[in-house]
Amino acid sequence: MNGADALCETLLAHGIDTCFANPGTSEMHFVSALDRQPRMRCVLGLFEGVVTGAADGYARMADKPAATLLHLGSGLGNGLANLHNARRANTPMVNIVGDHATDHLQYDAPLTSDIAAIAGAVSHWVRSTAGPDQVSHDARDAIAAAWSPPGQIATLILPADAAWGETNRVVAPATRASRAAPDEAAVRAVAEAIRSGKKTTLLLGDVALRGKALQTAGRIAKATGVRLLAQQANKRLERGRGRVPLDRVQYRVADAIAQFADTEVLALVGAQSPVAFFAYPDMPSTPIGAHTEVLQLAGGEADLCQALQQLAGELRIPRDVVPDVAPVWSDGLPRGDLTVDKLAVAVAALLPEHAIIVDEGITAGRAIYSATQSAAPHDYLQLTGGAIGSGLPMATGAGLACPDRKVVSVQADGSGMYTLQALWTQAREKLDVVTIILANRRYAILHGELKNVGANKAGANASLMLDLDRPELDWCAFAKGAGVEAARATTAEELCDLLTAACAKRGPFLIEAML
Amino acid sequence: MNGADALCETLLAHGIDTCFANPGTSEMHFVSALDRQPRMRCVLGLFEGVVTGAADGYARMADKPAATLLHLGSGLGNGLANLHNARRANTPMVNIVGDHATDHLQYDAPLTSDIAAIAGAVSHWVRSTAGPDQVSHDARDAIAAAWSPPGQIATLILPADAAWGETNRVVAPATRASRAAPDEAAVRAVAEAIRSGKKTTLLLGDVALRGKALQTAGRIAKATGVRLLAQQANKRLERGRGRVPLDRVQYRVADAIAQFADTEVLALVGAQSPVAFFAYPDMPSTPIGAHTEVLQLAGGEADLCQALQQLAGELRIPRDVVPDVAPVWSDGLPRGDLTVDKLAVAVAALLPEHAIIVDEGITAGRAIYSATQSAAPHDYLQLTGGAIGSGLPMATGAGLACPDRKVVSVQADGSGMYTLQALWTQAREKLDVVTIILANRRYAILHGELKNVGANKAGANASLMLDLDRPELDWCAFAKGAGVEAARATTAEELCDLLTAACAKRGPFLIEAML
């Protein structure tokens, strides 16, 4: 057995059995080891942004890390943006980055670069393994780090000689760290604030947005009148008919300030205190005013469900209180010209039961989120770090993690272009993903931002940089290139027909919605 | 005027009038400033790998830097691989990377990351500007750094408040640093080695591969019998009929070792001493044996033409010595089944005068390089850092720099997929680029490398990671998606017909060569 074999064994022993990969020469021994391990599912992405984004989507839905296999600093660099997004989501992920053999580094060969520096910018944990006998041990540490609640990005640098060198050392698997018990004083402090009658908002993040934790938060809200809110960007939300509905913190700073205007106490439940995405002249960096006291009910490492249950206990909420839940969708199907709002209604109305929505609709995100509040029960994944190009890969990973669930990937065209190679992986793996491209042919959000920063209307040079027309992108052709069936919708009726048909059958399909 | 205006003014005052861009919110004031500067040509790439690769190709052909405009750490990350390649080529480049406003950084907003760390991995020079009054001064320093011979990657981080803040400071432009005078002792040492009868190889890099420098090297070779050789990977070569022909250092280590087996003295002329691209078990990291003395005639910062002329003077080479040059192409057009060798012959035979070849053919590169030795005079640009995905963007930048020359972009399909978004920029800018996709539907080089590292023939998992079939990529469809006309060649005759037609008219065209 060599170091690469020991790595495969260690990953599999921890239940990590999916490897998103784009290997190069320095990873050939690992590729060869994977060949000897048919239990490992290897999924090729034709660009590393697909690899890392798919690993993010997979882990969000599988609740366990995938491995990625990346080629040196440049392969890692290509995957950097979606690692950034995954880091912001606290997604568990184990990256294996090949490096030159240790003795070869001194020669500064063409592909040599400072891998640790690049990895450090997007990882919670980075280590370069010292040799074949250390590989299994270091892999175990990487997996343990990735699995530390709420989840971390662990990057293990694997020099080629550590992969090809002989070893017989495979360590016993680590036990997964459990979530920390809630801080009882913190729970009492929030309970006290609520009992005192202060206007309180519970800001939910991470697993507080799912299952019994969310249900408990809903009971607290029903009994006490506190407001529930989700973070602006979240790893995963469980939503739809019959579930506790949550508004999100708004993207626009002015809107978010208005949301918190009457909040006297903000209690964080696995969430970060809200921050403006960008700074603007004469705008504050956070929507939370000086009149608001910020408390932490429980941090991301804690058992959020237990924290909410303890809060409910402190507040003596009767067992028979049931939360308000989202009603059954009652609107009809949209008709006529296609708009973002009608597209959102179509998705909400036609969404299959227990689907997964992947939202990188950017400017359309607000409408999609709002309309799908009462759609069939679903999970909702979104862009967490602001680095565009996450949607198509994330849908790919989600589809792999949940082969029995339909994925509906709502994708802006500008950001979709960043990682359109993901469509090929969807075709190869026959994933059950419907992609809806919002073809407005512009970076619509940037037209808004150009105004937000006090700049004028786009002139010739700004239009050149913010508009995607001349020539117009043809997404049906891109899909064909990648082996994915596709069709164009120019009216609301066409969109509904195509979405209905795509949801009725299995396999990838792309709808280019002409807005 | 604000800091962004001062930056535009400073770039333009240095003759930097082309900006490859993919901006975001934090760069909106710079976008607005560009709107007020119609002299600046703004070129949008739909992914930052296109932006940085195009800036590389532009600078290689224009002999001056372009600016890039990138969005925070994630935009920089997306452009990292082609910055790595440009760094290895010593291409001059000025990157403007937007950052959050200084006061906003403490809030760790979603897009916050360690930009300086990411930039440091691919830049010779990095600075974050302190405020609007420093912008022009720092931009001047960045430009001076970029233009330091032989060329550097300079990255200027521009916080949003430095861009939007008022200033009236615009510094006078820097004068371009000239190349250093050659070290006369070094020249004499090489002359002495040649005169002593030692078998000597002149290894040429950078501008020694062009014009009078190359001609002088050819005269020295003709008169003394020294061998000339180009580096394995080069920024730009002037080649073809009537020019001094150069072999390159071979990619395969065993081949390179054979090339240098009888070299007693290796003299570097703006070149690096050869290093194996990758390490392999039981293979040395460099093809240069202990029997070979390595001398440096002149480093990359020196005037290489002057150094070669001084060497010719030391060697008392008569003025009437003329170098051997590549003969006129005499082979006919290929016929029958399409192979890499026939494709190479077709390119050589049909290449327009003074075309620019951009070679990212990977496994086909050797055949292309060899066949085009006697093609019409042309410039030859290639992948320098091994980070695949450079070809389509580089062709885009070369086409922008030289609107009156045909660009022939020979592109492997696997690496082409990394940055296929470049086709859209070619369509938008109506660039005179013919792309030939080598559609072998596999990472052919990795099948070879799998054997090189002593691993077995690809099994199921390895095939999944090294083959691009199932489904097959359709490059004509991708081209249609991006607005570029395309056609497929399945025989040598079809390829010749399509290439002839594409070379006879202006504008982008893609040929999918089915190998």
PDB file of N, CA and C in Angstrom, chain A residues 1 9 11 23 27 62 83 106 147 152 158 198 231 247 258 283 316 338 349 351 368 375 379 398 416 446 460 515:
ATOM      1  N   MET A   1       0.846  -1.201   0.000  1.00  0.00           N
ATOM      2  CA  MET A   1       0.000   0.000   0.000  1.00  0.00           C
ATOM      3  C   MET A   1       0.878   1.246   0.000  1.00  0.00           C
ATOM      4  N   GLU A   9      -8.290   4.716   2.018  1.00  0.00           N
ATOM      5  CA  GLU A   9      -8.808   3.882   3.117  1.00  0.00           C
ATOM      6  C   GLU A   9      -9.360   4.752   4.237  1.00  0.00           C
ATOM      7  N   LEU A  11     -10.370   7.929   4.174  1.00  0.00           N
ATOM      8  CA  LEU A  11     -11.602   8.624   3.778  1.00  0.00           C
ATOM      9  C   LEU A  11     -12.794   7.678   3.878  1.00  0.00           C
ATOM     10  N   PRO A  23      -8.110  15.940 -11.440  1.00  0.00           N
ATOM     11  CA  PRO A  23      -6.707  15.682 -11.097  1.00  0.00           C
ATOM     12  C   PRO A  23      -5.747  16.096 -12.209  1.00  0.00           C
ATOM     13  N   GLU A  27      -1.268  14.194  -9.089  1.00  0.00           N
ATOM     14  CA  GLU A  27      -2.258  13.417  -8.338  1.00  0.00           C
ATOM     15  C   GLU A  27      -2.462  12.029  -8.952  1.00  0.00           C
ATOM     16  N   ALA A  62     -26.100  16.137   2.167  1.00  0.00           N
ATOM     17  CA  ALA A  62     -25.783  14.818   2.732  1.00  0.00           C
ATOM     18  C   ALA A  62     -25.441  14.907   4.213  1.00  0.00           C
ATOM     19  N   LEU A  83     -14.925  27.561  -2.787  1.00  0.00           N
ATOM     20  CA  LEU A  83     -14.447  27.252  -1.439  1.00  0.00           C
ATOM     21  C   LEU A  83     -14.758  28.415  -0.504  1.00  0.00           C
ATOM     22  N   GLN A 106      12.277  22.540  -4.597  1.00  0.00           N
ATOM     23  CA  GLN A 106      13.408  23.474  -4.647  1.00  0.00           C
ATOM     24  C   GLN A 106      13.726  23.944  -6.062  1.00  0.00           C
ATOM     25  N   TRP A 147     -15.405  18.115  10.176  1.00  0.00           N
ATOM     26  CA  TRP A 147     -16.634  17.723  10.849  1.00  0.00           C
ATOM     27  C   TRP A 147     -16.844  18.445  12.177  1.00  0.00           C
ATOM     28  N   GLN A 152     -16.309  22.744   8.717  1.00  0.00           N
ATOM     29  CA  GLN A 152     -15.137  23.533   8.349  1.00  0.00           C
ATOM     30  C   GLN A 152     -14.569  23.052   7.009  1.00  0.00           C
ATOM     31  N   LEU A 158      -0.988  17.188  -0.400  1.00  0.00           N
ATOM     32  CA  LEU A 158      -0.431  15.845  -0.536  1.00  0.00           C
ATOM     33  C   LEU A 158       0.722  15.865  -1.542  1.00  0.00           C
ATOM     34  N   LYS A 198     -39.185  43.179  26.081  1.00  0.00           N
ATOM     35  CA  LYS A 198     -38.427  43.882  25.034  1.00  0.00           C
ATOM     36  C   LYS A 198     -38.723  43.247  23.669  1.00  0.00           C
ATOM     37  N   GLN A 231     -30.920  34.427   8.502  1.00  0.00           N
ATOM     38  CA  GLN A 231     -29.838  35.258   8.000  1.00  0.00           C
ATOM     39  C   GLN A 231     -30.087  35.604   6.526  1.00  0.00           C
ATOM     40  N   ASP A 247     -38.906  35.069   7.262  1.00  0.00           N
ATOM     41  CA  ASP A 247     -38.328  36.108   6.426  1.00  0.00           C
ATOM     42  C   ASP A 247     -36.811  36.082   6.590  1.00  0.00           C
ATOM     43  N   ALA A 258     -34.506  49.008   8.106  1.00  0.00           N
ATOM     44  CA  ALA A 258     -35.946  49.099   8.416  1.00  0.00           C
ATOM     45  C   ALA A 258     -36.417  47.835   9.141  1.00  0.00           C
ATOM     46  N   MET A 283     -23.490  55.260   4.368  1.00  0.00           N
ATOM     47  CA  MET A 283     -24.358  54.180   4.857  1.00  0.00           C
ATOM     48  C   MET A 283     -23.601  53.410   5.939  1.00  0.00           C
ATOM     49  N   ARG A 316     -41.322  28.586  29.817  1.00  0.00           N
ATOM     50  CA  ARG A 316     -42.492  27.795  30.240  1.00  0.00           C
ATOM     51  C   ARG A 316     -43.589  27.785  29.163  1.00  0.00           C
ATOM     52  N   LEU A 338     -43.386  37.008 -19.668  1.00  0.00           N
ATOM     53  CA  LEU A 338     -42.585  36.411 -18.608  1.00  0.00           C
ATOM     54  C   LEU A 338     -41.855  37.507 -17.827  1.00  0.00           C
ATOM     55  N   ALA A 349     -45.576  27.192  -7.667  1.00  0.00           N
ATOM     56  CA  ALA A 349     -46.777  26.409  -7.950  1.00  0.00           C
ATOM     57  C   ALA A 349     -46.452  24.992  -8.414  1.00  0.00           C
ATOM     58  N   LEU A 351     -43.452  23.267  -8.023  1.00  0.00           N
ATOM     59  CA  LEU A 351     -42.341  22.574  -7.353  1.00  0.00           C
ATOM     60  C   LEU A 351     -42.778  21.188  -6.867  1.00  0.00           C
ATOM     61  N   ILE A 368     -38.152  34.852  -5.696  1.00  0.00           N
ATOM     62  CA  ILE A 368     -38.189  33.385  -5.603  1.00  0.00           C
ATOM     63  C   ILE A 368     -38.407  32.968  -4.153  1.00  0.00           C
ATOM     64  N   ALA A 375     -44.743  26.954  -1.166  1.00  0.00           N
ATOM     65  CA  ALA A 375     -44.627  25.863  -2.143  1.00  0.00           C
ATOM     66  C   ALA A 375     -44.603  24.526  -1.410  1.00  0.00           C
ATOM     67  N   ASP A 379     -36.099  21.849   0.477  1.00  0.00           N
ATOM     68  CA  ASP A 379     -34.895  22.458   1.027  1.00  0.00           C
ATOM     69  C   ASP A 379     -34.442  23.568   0.083  1.00  0.00           C
ATOM     70  N   ALA A 398     -25.945  18.676  -4.955  1.00  0.00           N
ATOM     71  CA  ALA A 398     -27.192  18.329  -4.261  1.00  0.00           C
ATOM     72  C   ALA A 398     -27.870  17.152  -4.948  1.00  0.00           C
ATOM     73  N   GLY A 416     -24.286  32.291 -13.922  1.00  0.00           N
ATOM     74  CA  GLY A 416     -24.256  30.952 -14.497  1.00  0.00           C
ATOM     75  C   GLY A 416     -23.080  30.738 -15.430  1.00  0.00           C
ATOM     76  N   LEU A 446     -25.630  44.821 -10.784  1.00  0.00           N
ATOM     77  CA  LEU A 446     -24.604  45.864 -10.846  1.00  0.00           C
ATOM     78  C   LEU A 446     -25.163  47.169 -11.403  1.00  0.00           C
ATOM     79  N   ALA A 460     -21.202  54.445 -21.940  1.00  0.00           N
ATOM     80  CA  ALA A 460     -20.716  53.468 -22.926  1.00  0.00           C
ATOM     81  C   ALA A 460     -19.800  52.429 -22.281  1.00  0.00           C
ATOM     82  N   LEU A 515     -36.260  36.809 -20.136  1.00  0.00           N
ATOM     83  CA  LEU A 515     -36.855  37.905 -19.349  1.00  0.00           C
ATOM     84  C   LEU A 515     -36.656  39.237 -20.062  1.00  0.00           C
TER      85      LEU A 515
END
